[in-house]
mmCIF file of C-alpha atoms in Angstrom:
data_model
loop_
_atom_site.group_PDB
_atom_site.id
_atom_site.type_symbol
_atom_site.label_atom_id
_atom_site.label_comp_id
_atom_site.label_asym_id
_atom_site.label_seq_id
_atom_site.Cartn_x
_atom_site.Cartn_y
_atom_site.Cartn_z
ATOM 1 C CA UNK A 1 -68.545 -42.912 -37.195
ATOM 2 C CA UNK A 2 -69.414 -39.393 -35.800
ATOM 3 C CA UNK A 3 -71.152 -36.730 -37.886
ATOM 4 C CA UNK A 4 -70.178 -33.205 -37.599
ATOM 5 C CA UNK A 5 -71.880 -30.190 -38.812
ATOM 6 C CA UNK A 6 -68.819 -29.225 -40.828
ATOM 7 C CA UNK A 7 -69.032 -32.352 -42.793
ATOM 8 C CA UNK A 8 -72.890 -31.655 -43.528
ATOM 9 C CA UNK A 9 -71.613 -27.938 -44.717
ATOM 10 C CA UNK A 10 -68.954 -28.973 -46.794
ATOM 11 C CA UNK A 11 -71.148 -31.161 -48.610
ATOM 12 C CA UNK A 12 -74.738 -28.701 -48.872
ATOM 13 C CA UNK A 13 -72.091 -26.311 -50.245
ATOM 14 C CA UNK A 14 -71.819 -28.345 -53.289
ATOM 15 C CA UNK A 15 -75.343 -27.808 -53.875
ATOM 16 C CA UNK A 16 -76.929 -25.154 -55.743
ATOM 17 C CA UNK A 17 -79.813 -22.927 -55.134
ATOM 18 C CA UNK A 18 -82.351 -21.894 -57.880
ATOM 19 C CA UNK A 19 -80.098 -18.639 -58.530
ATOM 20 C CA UNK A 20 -76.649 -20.980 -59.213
ATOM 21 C CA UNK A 21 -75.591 -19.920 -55.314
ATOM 22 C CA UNK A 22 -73.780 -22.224 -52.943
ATOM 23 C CA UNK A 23 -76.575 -23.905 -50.913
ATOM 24 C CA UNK A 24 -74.461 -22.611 -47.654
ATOM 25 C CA UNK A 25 -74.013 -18.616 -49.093
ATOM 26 C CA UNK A 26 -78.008 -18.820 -49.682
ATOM 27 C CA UNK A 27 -78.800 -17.745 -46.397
ATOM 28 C CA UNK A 28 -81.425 -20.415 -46.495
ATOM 29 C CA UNK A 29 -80.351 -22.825 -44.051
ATOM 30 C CA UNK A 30 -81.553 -23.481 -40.439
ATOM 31 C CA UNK A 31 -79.240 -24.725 -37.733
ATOM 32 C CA UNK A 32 -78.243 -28.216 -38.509
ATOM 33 C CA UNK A 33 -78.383 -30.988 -36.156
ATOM 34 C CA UNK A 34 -75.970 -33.661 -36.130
ATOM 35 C CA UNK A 35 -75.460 -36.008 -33.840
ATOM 36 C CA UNK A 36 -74.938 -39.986 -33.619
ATOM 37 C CA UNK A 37 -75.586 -39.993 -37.114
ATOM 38 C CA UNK A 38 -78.982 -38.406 -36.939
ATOM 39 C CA UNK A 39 -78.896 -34.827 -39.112
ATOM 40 C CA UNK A 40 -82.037 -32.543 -38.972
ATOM 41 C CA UNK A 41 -82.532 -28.904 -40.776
ATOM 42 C CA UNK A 42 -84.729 -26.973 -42.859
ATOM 43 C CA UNK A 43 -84.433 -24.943 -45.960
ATOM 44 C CA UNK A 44 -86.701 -21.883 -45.221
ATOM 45 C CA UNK A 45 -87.333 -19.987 -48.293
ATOM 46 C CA UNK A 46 -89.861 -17.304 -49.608
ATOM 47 C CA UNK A 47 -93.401 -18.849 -50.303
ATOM 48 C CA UNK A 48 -93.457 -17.439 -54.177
ATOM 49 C CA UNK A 49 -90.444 -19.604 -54.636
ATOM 50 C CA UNK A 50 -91.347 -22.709 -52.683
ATOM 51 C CA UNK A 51 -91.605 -25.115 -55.818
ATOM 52 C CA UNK A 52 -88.535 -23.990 -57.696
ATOM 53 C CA UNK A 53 -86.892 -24.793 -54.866
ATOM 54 C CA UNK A 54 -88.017 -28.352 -53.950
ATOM 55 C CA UNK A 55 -85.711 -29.833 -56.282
ATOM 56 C CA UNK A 56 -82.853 -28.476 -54.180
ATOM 57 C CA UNK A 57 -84.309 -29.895 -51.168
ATOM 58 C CA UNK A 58 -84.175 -33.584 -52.971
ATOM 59 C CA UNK A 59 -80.517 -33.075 -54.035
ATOM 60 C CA UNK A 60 -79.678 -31.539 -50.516
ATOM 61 C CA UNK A 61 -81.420 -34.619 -48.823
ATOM 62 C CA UNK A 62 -79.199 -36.733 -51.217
ATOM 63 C CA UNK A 63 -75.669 -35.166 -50.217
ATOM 64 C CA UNK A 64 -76.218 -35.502 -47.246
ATOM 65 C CA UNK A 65 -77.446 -39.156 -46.971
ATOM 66 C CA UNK A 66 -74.672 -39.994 -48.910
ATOM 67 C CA UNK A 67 -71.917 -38.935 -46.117
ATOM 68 C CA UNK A 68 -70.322 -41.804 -44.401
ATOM 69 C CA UNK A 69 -71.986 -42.508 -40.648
ATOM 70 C CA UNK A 70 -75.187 -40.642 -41.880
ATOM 71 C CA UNK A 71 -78.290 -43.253 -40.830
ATOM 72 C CA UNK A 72 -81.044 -39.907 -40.767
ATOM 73 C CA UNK A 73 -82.167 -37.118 -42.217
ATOM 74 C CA UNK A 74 -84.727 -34.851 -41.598
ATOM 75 C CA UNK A 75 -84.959 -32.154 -44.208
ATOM 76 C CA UNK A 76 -87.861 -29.891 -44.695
ATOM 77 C CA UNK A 77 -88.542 -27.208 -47.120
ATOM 78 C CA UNK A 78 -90.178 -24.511 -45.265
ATOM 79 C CA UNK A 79 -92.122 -21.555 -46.382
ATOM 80 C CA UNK A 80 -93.934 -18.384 -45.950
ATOM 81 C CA UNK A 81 -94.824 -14.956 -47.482
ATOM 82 C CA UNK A 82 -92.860 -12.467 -46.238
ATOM 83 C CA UNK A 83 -94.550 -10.414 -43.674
ATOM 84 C CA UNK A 84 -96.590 -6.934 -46.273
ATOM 85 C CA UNK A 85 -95.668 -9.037 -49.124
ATOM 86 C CA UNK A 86 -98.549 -8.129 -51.998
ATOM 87 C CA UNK A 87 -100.163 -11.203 -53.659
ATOM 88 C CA UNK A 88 -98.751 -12.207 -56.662
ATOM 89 C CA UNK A 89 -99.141 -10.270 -59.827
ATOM 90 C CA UNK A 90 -101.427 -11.368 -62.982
ATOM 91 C CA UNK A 91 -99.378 -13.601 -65.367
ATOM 92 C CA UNK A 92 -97.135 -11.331 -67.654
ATOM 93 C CA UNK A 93 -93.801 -12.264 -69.449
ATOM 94 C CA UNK A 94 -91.093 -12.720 -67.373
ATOM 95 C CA UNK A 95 -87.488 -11.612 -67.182
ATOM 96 C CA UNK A 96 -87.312 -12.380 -63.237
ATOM 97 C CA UNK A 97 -84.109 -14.459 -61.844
ATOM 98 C CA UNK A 98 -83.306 -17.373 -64.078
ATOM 99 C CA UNK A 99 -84.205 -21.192 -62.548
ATOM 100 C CA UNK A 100 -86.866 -19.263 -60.152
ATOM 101 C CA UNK A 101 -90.346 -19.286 -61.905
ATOM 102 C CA UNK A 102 -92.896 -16.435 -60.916
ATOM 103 C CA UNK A 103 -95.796 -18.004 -58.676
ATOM 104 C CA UNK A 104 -98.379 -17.491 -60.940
ATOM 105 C CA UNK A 105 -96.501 -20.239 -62.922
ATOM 106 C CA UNK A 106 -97.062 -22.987 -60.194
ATOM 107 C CA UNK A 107 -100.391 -22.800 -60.300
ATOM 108 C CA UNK A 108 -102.458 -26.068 -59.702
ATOM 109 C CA UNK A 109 -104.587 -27.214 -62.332
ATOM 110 C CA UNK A 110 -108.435 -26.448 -62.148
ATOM 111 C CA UNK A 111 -110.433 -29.617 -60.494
ATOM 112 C CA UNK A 112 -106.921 -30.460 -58.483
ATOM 113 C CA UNK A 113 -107.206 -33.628 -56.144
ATOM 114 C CA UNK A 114 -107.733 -33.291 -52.692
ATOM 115 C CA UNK A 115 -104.860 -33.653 -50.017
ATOM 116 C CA UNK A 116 -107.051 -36.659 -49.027
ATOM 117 C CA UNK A 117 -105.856 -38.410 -52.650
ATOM 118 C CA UNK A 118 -102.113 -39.062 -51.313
ATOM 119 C CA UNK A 119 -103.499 -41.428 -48.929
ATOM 120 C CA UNK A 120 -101.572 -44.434 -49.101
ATOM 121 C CA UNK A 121 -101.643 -48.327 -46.869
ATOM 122 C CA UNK A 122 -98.470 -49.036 -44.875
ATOM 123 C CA UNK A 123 -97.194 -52.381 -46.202
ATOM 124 C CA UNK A 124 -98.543 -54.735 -43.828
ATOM 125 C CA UNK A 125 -99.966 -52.854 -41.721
ATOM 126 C CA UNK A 126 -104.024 -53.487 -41.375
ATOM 127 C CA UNK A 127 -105.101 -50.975 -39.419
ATOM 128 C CA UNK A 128 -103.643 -47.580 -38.080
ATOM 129 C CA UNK A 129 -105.549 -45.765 -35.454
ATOM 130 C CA UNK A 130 -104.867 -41.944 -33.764
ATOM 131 C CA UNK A 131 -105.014 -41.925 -30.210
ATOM 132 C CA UNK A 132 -105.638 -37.960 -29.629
ATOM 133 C CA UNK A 133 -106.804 -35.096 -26.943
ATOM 134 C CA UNK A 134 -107.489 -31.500 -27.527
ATOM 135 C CA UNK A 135 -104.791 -30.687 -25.263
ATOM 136 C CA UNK A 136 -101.812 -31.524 -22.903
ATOM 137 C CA UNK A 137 -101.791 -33.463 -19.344
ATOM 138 C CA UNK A 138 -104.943 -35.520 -19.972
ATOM 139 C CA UNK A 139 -102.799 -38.893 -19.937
ATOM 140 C CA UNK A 140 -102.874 -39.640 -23.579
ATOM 141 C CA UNK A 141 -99.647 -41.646 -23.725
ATOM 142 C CA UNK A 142 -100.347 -43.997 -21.059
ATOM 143 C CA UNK A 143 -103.202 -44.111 -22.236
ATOM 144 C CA UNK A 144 -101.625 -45.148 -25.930
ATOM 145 C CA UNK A 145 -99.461 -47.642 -24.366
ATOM 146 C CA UNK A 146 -102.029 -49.671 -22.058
ATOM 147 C CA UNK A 147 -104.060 -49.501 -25.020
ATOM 148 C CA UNK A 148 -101.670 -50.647 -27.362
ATOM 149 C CA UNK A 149 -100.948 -53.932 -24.345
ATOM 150 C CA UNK A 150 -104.639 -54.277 -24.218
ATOM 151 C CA UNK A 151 -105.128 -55.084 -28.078
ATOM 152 C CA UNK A 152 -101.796 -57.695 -28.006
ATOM 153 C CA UNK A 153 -103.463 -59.358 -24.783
ATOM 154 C CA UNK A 154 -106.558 -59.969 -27.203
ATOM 155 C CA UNK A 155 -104.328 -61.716 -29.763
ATOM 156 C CA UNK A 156 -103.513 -58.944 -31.709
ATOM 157 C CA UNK A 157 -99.850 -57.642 -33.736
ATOM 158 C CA UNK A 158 -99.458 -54.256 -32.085
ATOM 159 C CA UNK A 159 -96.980 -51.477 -33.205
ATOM 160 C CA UNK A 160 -96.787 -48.340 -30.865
ATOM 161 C CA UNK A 161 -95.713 -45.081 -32.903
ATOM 162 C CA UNK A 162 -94.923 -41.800 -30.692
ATOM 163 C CA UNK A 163 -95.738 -39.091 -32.818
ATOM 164 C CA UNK A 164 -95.511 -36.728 -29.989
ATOM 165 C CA UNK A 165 -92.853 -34.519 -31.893
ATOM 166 C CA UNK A 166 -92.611 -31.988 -29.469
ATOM 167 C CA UNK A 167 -92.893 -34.179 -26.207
ATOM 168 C CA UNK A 168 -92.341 -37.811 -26.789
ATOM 169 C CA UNK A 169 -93.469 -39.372 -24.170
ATOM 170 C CA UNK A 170 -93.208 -43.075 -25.265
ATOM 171 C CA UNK A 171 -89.150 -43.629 -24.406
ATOM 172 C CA UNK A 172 -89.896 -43.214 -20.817
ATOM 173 C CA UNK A 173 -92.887 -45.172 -20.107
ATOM 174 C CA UNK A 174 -91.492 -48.405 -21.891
ATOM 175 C CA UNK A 175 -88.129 -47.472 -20.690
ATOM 176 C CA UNK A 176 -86.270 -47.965 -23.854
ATOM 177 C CA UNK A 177 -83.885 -45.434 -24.779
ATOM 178 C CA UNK A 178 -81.525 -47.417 -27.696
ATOM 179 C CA UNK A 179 -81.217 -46.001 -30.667
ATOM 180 C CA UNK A 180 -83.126 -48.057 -33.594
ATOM 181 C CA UNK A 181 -80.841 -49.394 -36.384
ATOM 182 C CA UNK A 182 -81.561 -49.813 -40.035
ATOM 183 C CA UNK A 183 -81.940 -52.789 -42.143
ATOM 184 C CA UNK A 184 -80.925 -53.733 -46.102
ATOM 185 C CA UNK A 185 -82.991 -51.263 -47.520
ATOM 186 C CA UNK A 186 -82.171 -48.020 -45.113
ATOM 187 C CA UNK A 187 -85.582 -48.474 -42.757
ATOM 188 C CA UNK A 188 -85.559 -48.098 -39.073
ATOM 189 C CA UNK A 189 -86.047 -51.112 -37.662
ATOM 190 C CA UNK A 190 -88.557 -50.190 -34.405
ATOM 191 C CA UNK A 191 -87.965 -51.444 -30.970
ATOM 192 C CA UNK A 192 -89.342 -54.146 -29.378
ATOM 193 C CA UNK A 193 -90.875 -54.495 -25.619
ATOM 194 C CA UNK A 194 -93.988 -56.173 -24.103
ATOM 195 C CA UNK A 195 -94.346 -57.803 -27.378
ATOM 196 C CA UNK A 196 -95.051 -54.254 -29.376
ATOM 197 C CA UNK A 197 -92.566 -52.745 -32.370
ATOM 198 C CA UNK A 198 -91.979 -49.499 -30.885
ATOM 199 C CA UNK A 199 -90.984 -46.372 -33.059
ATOM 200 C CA UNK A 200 -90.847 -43.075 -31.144
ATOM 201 C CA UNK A 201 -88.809 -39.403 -32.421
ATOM 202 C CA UNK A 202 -87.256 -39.158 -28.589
ATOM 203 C CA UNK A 203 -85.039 -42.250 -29.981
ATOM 204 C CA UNK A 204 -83.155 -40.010 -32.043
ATOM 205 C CA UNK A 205 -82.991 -37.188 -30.148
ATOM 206 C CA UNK A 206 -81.191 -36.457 -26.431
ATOM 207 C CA UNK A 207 -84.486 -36.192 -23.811
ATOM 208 C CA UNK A 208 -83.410 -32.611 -22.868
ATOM 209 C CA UNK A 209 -83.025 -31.460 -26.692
ATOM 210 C CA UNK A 210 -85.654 -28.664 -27.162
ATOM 211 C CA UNK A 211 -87.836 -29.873 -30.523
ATOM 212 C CA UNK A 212 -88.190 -25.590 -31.938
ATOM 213 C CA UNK A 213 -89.723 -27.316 -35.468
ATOM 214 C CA UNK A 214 -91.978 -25.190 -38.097
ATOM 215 C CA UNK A 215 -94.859 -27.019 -39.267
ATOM 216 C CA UNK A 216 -92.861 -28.574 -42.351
ATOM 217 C CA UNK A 217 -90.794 -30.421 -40.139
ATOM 218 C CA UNK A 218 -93.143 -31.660 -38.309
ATOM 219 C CA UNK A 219 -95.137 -32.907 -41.721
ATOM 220 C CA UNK A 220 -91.797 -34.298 -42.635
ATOM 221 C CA UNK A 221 -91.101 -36.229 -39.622
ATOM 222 C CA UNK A 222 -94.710 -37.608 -38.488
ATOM 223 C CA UNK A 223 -94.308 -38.922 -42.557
ATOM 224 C CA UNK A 224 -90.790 -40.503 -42.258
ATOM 225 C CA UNK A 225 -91.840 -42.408 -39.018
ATOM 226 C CA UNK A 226 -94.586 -43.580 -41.107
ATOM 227 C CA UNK A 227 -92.719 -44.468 -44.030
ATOM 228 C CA UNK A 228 -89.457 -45.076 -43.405
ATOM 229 C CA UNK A 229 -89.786 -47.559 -40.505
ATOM 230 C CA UNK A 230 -89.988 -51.585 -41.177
ATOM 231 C CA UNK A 231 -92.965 -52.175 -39.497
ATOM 232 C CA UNK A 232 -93.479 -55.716 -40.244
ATOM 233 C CA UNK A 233 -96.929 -57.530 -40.399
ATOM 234 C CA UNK A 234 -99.264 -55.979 -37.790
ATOM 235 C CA UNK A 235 -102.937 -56.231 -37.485
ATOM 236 C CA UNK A 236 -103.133 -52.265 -35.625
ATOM 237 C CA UNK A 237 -100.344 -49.586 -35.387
ATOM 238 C CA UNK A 238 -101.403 -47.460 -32.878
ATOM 239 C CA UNK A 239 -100.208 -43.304 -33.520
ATOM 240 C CA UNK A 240 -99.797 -41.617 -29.845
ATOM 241 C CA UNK A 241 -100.673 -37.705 -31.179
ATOM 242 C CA UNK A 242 -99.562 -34.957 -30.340
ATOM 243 C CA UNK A 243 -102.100 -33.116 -28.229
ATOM 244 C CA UNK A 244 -104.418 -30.079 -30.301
ATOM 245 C CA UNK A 245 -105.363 -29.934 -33.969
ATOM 246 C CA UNK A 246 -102.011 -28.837 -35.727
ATOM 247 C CA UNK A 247 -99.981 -30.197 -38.883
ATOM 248 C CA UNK A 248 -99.136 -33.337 -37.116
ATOM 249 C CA UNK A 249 -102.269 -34.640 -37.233
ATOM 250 C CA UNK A 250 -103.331 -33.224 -40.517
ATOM 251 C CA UNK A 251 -100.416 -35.003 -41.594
ATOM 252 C CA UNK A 252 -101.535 -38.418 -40.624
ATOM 253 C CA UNK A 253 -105.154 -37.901 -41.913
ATOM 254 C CA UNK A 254 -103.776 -36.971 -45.441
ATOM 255 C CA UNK A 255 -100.817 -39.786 -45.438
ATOM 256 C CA UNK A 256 -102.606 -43.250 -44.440
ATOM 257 C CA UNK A 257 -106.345 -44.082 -44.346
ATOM 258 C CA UNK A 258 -106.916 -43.878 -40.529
ATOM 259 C CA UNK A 259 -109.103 -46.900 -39.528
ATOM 260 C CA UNK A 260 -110.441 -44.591 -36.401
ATOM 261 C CA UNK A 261 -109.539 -42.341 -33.565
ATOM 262 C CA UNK A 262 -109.433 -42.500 -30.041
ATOM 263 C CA UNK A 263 -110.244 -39.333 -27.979
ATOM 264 C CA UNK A 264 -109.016 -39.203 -24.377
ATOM 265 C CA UNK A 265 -110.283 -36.461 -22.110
ATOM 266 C CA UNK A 266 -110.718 -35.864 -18.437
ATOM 267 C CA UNK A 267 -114.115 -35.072 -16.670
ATOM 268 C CA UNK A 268 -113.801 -31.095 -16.463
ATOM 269 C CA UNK A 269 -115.003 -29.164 -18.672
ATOM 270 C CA UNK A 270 -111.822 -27.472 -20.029
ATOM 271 C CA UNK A 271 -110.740 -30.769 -20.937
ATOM 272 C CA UNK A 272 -114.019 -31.528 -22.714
ATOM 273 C CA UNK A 273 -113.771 -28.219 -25.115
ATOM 274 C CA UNK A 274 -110.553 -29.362 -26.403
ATOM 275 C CA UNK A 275 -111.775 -32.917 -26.991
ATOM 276 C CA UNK A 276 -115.041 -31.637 -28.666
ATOM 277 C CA UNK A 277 -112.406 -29.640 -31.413
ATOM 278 C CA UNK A 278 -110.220 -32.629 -31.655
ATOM 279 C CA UNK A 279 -113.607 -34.833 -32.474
ATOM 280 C CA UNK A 280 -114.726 -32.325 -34.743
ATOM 281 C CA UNK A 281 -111.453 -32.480 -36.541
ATOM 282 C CA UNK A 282 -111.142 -36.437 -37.596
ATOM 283 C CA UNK A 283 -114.929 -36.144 -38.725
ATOM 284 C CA UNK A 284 -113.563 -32.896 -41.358
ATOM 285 C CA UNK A 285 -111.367 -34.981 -42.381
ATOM 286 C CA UNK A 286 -113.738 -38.655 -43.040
ATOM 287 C CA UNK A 287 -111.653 -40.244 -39.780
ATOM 288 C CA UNK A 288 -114.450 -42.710 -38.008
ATOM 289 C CA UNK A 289 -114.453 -41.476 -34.037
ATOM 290 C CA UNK A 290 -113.807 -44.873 -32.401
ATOM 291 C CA UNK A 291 -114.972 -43.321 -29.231
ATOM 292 C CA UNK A 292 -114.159 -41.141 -26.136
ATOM 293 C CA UNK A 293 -112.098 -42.276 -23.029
ATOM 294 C CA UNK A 294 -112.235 -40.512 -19.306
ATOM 295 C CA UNK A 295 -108.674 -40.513 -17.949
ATOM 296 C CA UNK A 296 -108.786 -39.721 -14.330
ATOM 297 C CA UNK A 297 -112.261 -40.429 -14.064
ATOM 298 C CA UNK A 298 -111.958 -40.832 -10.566
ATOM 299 C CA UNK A 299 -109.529 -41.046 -7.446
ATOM 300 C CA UNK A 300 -110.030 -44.156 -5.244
ATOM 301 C CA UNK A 301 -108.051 -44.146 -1.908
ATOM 302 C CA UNK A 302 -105.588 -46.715 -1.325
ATOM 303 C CA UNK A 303 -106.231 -47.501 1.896
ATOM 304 C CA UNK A 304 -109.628 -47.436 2.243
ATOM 305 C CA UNK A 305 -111.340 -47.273 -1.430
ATOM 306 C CA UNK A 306 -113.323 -43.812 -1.126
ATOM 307 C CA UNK A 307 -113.872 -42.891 -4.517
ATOM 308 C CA UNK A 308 -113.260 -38.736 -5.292
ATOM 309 C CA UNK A 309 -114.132 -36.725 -8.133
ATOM 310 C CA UNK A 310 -112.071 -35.048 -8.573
ATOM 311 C CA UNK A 311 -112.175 -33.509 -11.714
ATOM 312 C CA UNK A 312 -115.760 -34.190 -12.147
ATOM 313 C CA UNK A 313 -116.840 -37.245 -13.138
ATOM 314 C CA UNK A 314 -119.135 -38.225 -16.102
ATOM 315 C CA UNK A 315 -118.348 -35.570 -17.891
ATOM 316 C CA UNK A 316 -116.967 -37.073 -20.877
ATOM 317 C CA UNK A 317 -119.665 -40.231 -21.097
ATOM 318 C CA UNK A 318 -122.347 -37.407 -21.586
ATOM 319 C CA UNK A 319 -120.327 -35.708 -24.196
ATOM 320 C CA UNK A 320 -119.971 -39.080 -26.001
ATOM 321 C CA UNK A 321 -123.814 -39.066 -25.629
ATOM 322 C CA UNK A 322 -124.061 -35.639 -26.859
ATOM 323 C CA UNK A 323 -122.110 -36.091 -29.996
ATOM 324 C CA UNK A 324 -123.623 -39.734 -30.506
ATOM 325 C CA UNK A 325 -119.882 -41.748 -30.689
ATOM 326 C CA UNK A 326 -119.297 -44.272 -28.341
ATOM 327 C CA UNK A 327 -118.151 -44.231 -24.846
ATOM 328 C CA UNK A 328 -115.220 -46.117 -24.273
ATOM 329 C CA UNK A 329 -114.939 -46.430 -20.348
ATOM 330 C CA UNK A 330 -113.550 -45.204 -16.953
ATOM 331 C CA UNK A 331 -110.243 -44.920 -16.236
ATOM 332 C CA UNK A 332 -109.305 -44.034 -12.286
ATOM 333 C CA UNK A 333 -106.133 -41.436 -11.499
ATOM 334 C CA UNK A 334 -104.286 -43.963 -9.552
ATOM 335 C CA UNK A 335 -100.894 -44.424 -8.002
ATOM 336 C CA UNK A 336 -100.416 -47.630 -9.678
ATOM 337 C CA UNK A 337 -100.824 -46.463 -13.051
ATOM 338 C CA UNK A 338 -98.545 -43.544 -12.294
ATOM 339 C CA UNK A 339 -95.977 -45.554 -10.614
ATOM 340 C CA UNK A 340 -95.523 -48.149 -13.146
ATOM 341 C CA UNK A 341 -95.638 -45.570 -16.251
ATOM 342 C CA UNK A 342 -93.163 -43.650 -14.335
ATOM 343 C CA UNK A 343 -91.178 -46.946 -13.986
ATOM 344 C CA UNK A 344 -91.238 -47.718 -17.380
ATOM 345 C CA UNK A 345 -93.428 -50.548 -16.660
ATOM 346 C CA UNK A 346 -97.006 -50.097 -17.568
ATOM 347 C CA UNK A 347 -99.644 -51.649 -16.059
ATOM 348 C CA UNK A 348 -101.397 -53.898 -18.294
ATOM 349 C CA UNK A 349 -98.094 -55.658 -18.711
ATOM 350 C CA UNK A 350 -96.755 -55.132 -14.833
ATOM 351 C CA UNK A 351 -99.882 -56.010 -13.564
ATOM 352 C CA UNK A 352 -101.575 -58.215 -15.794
ATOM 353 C CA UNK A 353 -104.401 -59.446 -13.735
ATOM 354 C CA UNK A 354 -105.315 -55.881 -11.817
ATOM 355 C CA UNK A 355 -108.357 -54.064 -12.017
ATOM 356 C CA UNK A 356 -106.543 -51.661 -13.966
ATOM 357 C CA UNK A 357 -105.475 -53.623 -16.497
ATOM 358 C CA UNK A 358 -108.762 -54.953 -16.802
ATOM 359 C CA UNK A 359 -110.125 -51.541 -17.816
ATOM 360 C CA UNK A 360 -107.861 -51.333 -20.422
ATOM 361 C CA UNK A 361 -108.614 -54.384 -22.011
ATOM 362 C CA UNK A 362 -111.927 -53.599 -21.794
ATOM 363 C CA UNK A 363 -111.388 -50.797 -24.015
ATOM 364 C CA UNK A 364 -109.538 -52.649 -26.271
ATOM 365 C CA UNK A 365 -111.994 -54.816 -27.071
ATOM 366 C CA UNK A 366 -114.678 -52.038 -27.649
ATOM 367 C CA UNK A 367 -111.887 -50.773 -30.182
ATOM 368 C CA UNK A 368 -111.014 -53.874 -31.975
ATOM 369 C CA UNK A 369 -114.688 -54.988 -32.468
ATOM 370 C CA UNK A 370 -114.984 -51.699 -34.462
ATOM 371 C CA UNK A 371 -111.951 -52.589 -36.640
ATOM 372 C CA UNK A 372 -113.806 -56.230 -37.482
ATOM 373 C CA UNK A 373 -113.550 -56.318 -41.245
ATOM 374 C CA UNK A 374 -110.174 -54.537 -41.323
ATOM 375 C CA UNK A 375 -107.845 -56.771 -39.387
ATOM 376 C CA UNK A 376 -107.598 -60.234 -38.999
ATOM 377 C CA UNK A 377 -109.174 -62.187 -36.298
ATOM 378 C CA UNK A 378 -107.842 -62.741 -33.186
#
């Protein structure tokens, strides 16, 4: 059964905001998305009324769960100051709007926990890892993926979550593009290929669709793909990033314990700055650096094995010196591992006994005899 926007109107306008005003004549609303069942929006409000709000949000979420086809929702309470708005005053009695409290009444108690405190395990889940880079075009999905094949080849459960919310990456080099379905108690249930559960935000959204999401929304969906999937039993979910140091990640840090993080970088040194920020980001926030990768460490001819640099080379093994984490290994910029990513057909799993592969693996293991202690043994 198709969703329409209408139907997702006609029921937020039985919801009312803080002031008793139809949720749809608040002039709140972003543009809704609906499609295939699948409904995303925002509520973007003013920051000194962000918490009298968030019970709107929950009944808003509600409504629209409840309409018939509905399997998602996305729905994010967003908010700022307005731009020359003075800080709030000193506490005084109030006669402001009824059912919106003045700020100064939201504030947190003295000795508040840290963000760090909502932390919470996945239900069998042992281990969840961040594969990450300081920025874009460094190869950190493929690099995610043959990863990901690498720790099942050593025995492991693997799950493979694309948290690349603004260019998912995932649906095309596993070549799945079905739409996951939910099971008795409303949870995705992931895909499944090369012997991975596969979750990935490009499986409910068209390829071409353009993700234009405020921070919130990203919080809101890196935290649904966490929590509202049915994982299953695994020994390590892998997390593909999304490249930088933004919400998405902070997200992650502050929902599950990460076990560790992977850092993939190319030789140059542009690519190195980034990584160095990206490092210095898990270890603000108590994440153990599992170690530094070089993608496209090297290019080796085809026809007659002359190895270039060039992007460098060695770059990133010194920096993993320098900042005293480990040094994962090489990995070549090679037509076969662009080929078969492109085809949807990685190769660890197309070309099991390659030298490629064998890199991977080889990484793998560094990574899993890290996470001895924490998941079972293979």
């Amino acid at each position: 059964m198709s969703v329409t926007q209408q139907q997702v109107l006609d029921s937020l306008a039985r919801i009312k905001s803080p002031r008793g005003v139809a949720l749809t004549n608040a002039n709140v609303l972003s543009a809704i998305s609906a499609a295939d069942g699948k409904v995303f929006f925002s509520i973007n409000v003013d920051a000194a009324e962000a918490r009298a709000w968030e019970s709107v949000r929950a009944e808003a979420e509600a409504a629209v769960r409840a309409i018939p086809g509905v399997t998602t929702v996305m729905l994010a309470l967003t908010a700022e100051r307005k731009p020359g708005a003075a800080p709030p005053p000193p506490p005084t009695p109030s006669r402001g709007t009824p059912g919106v409290q003045p700020v100064h009444a939201h504030k947190p108690p003295q000795g508040g926990q840290s963000p760090m405190a909502r932390q919470s395990e996945i239900p069998g889940v042992a281990a969840v890892i961040a594969v990450a880079s300081g920025k874009g075009g460094v190869g950190k999905s493929t690099t995610a993926l043959n990863l990901s094949l690498g720790l099942r080849d050593l025995g492991l459960k693997v799950g493979l979550l694309d948290a690349d919310i603004y260019g998912p990456s995932v649906p095309r080099l596993t070549g799945l593009h079905e739409k996951p379905e939910l099971d008795g108690e409303r949870k995705m249930i992931p895909l499944r290929r090369f012997g991975l559960a596969i979750m990935s935000i490009g499986f409910l959204v068209e390829e071409e669709t353009a993700m234009i999401w405020r921070g919130p929304m990203v919080m809101s969906a890196v935290t649904q793909m966490l929590r509202d999937v049915a994982w299953g039993s695994l020994d390590v979910l892998v997390v593909d990033m999304p490249p930088g140091t933004g919400d998405a990640q902070l997200t992650l840090a502050q929902n599950v314990p990460l076990k560790g993080a992977v850092i993939v970088s190319t030789p140059q040194d542009l690519s190195l700055i980034d990584a160095r920020r990206g490092l210095a980001m898990f270890r603000k926030v108590n994440v153990p650096v599992l170690g530094i990768v070089e993608n496209m460490s090297y290019f080796q001819c085809p026809h007659c094995g002359t190895k270039s640099d060039i992007f460098g080379h060695g770059g990133a093994r010194h920096e993993a010196e320098k900042l005293g984490v480990p040094f994962l290994g090489e990995i070549p910029l090679h037509m076969a591992i662009r080929a078969t990513s492109d085809a949807g057909n990685p190769v660890v799993d197309s070309e099991p006994d390659g030298p490629h592969a064998a890199i991977y693996r080889a990484i793998a293991g560094q990574v899993r005899d890290q996470l001895k202690g924490v998941i079972a043994a293979a």
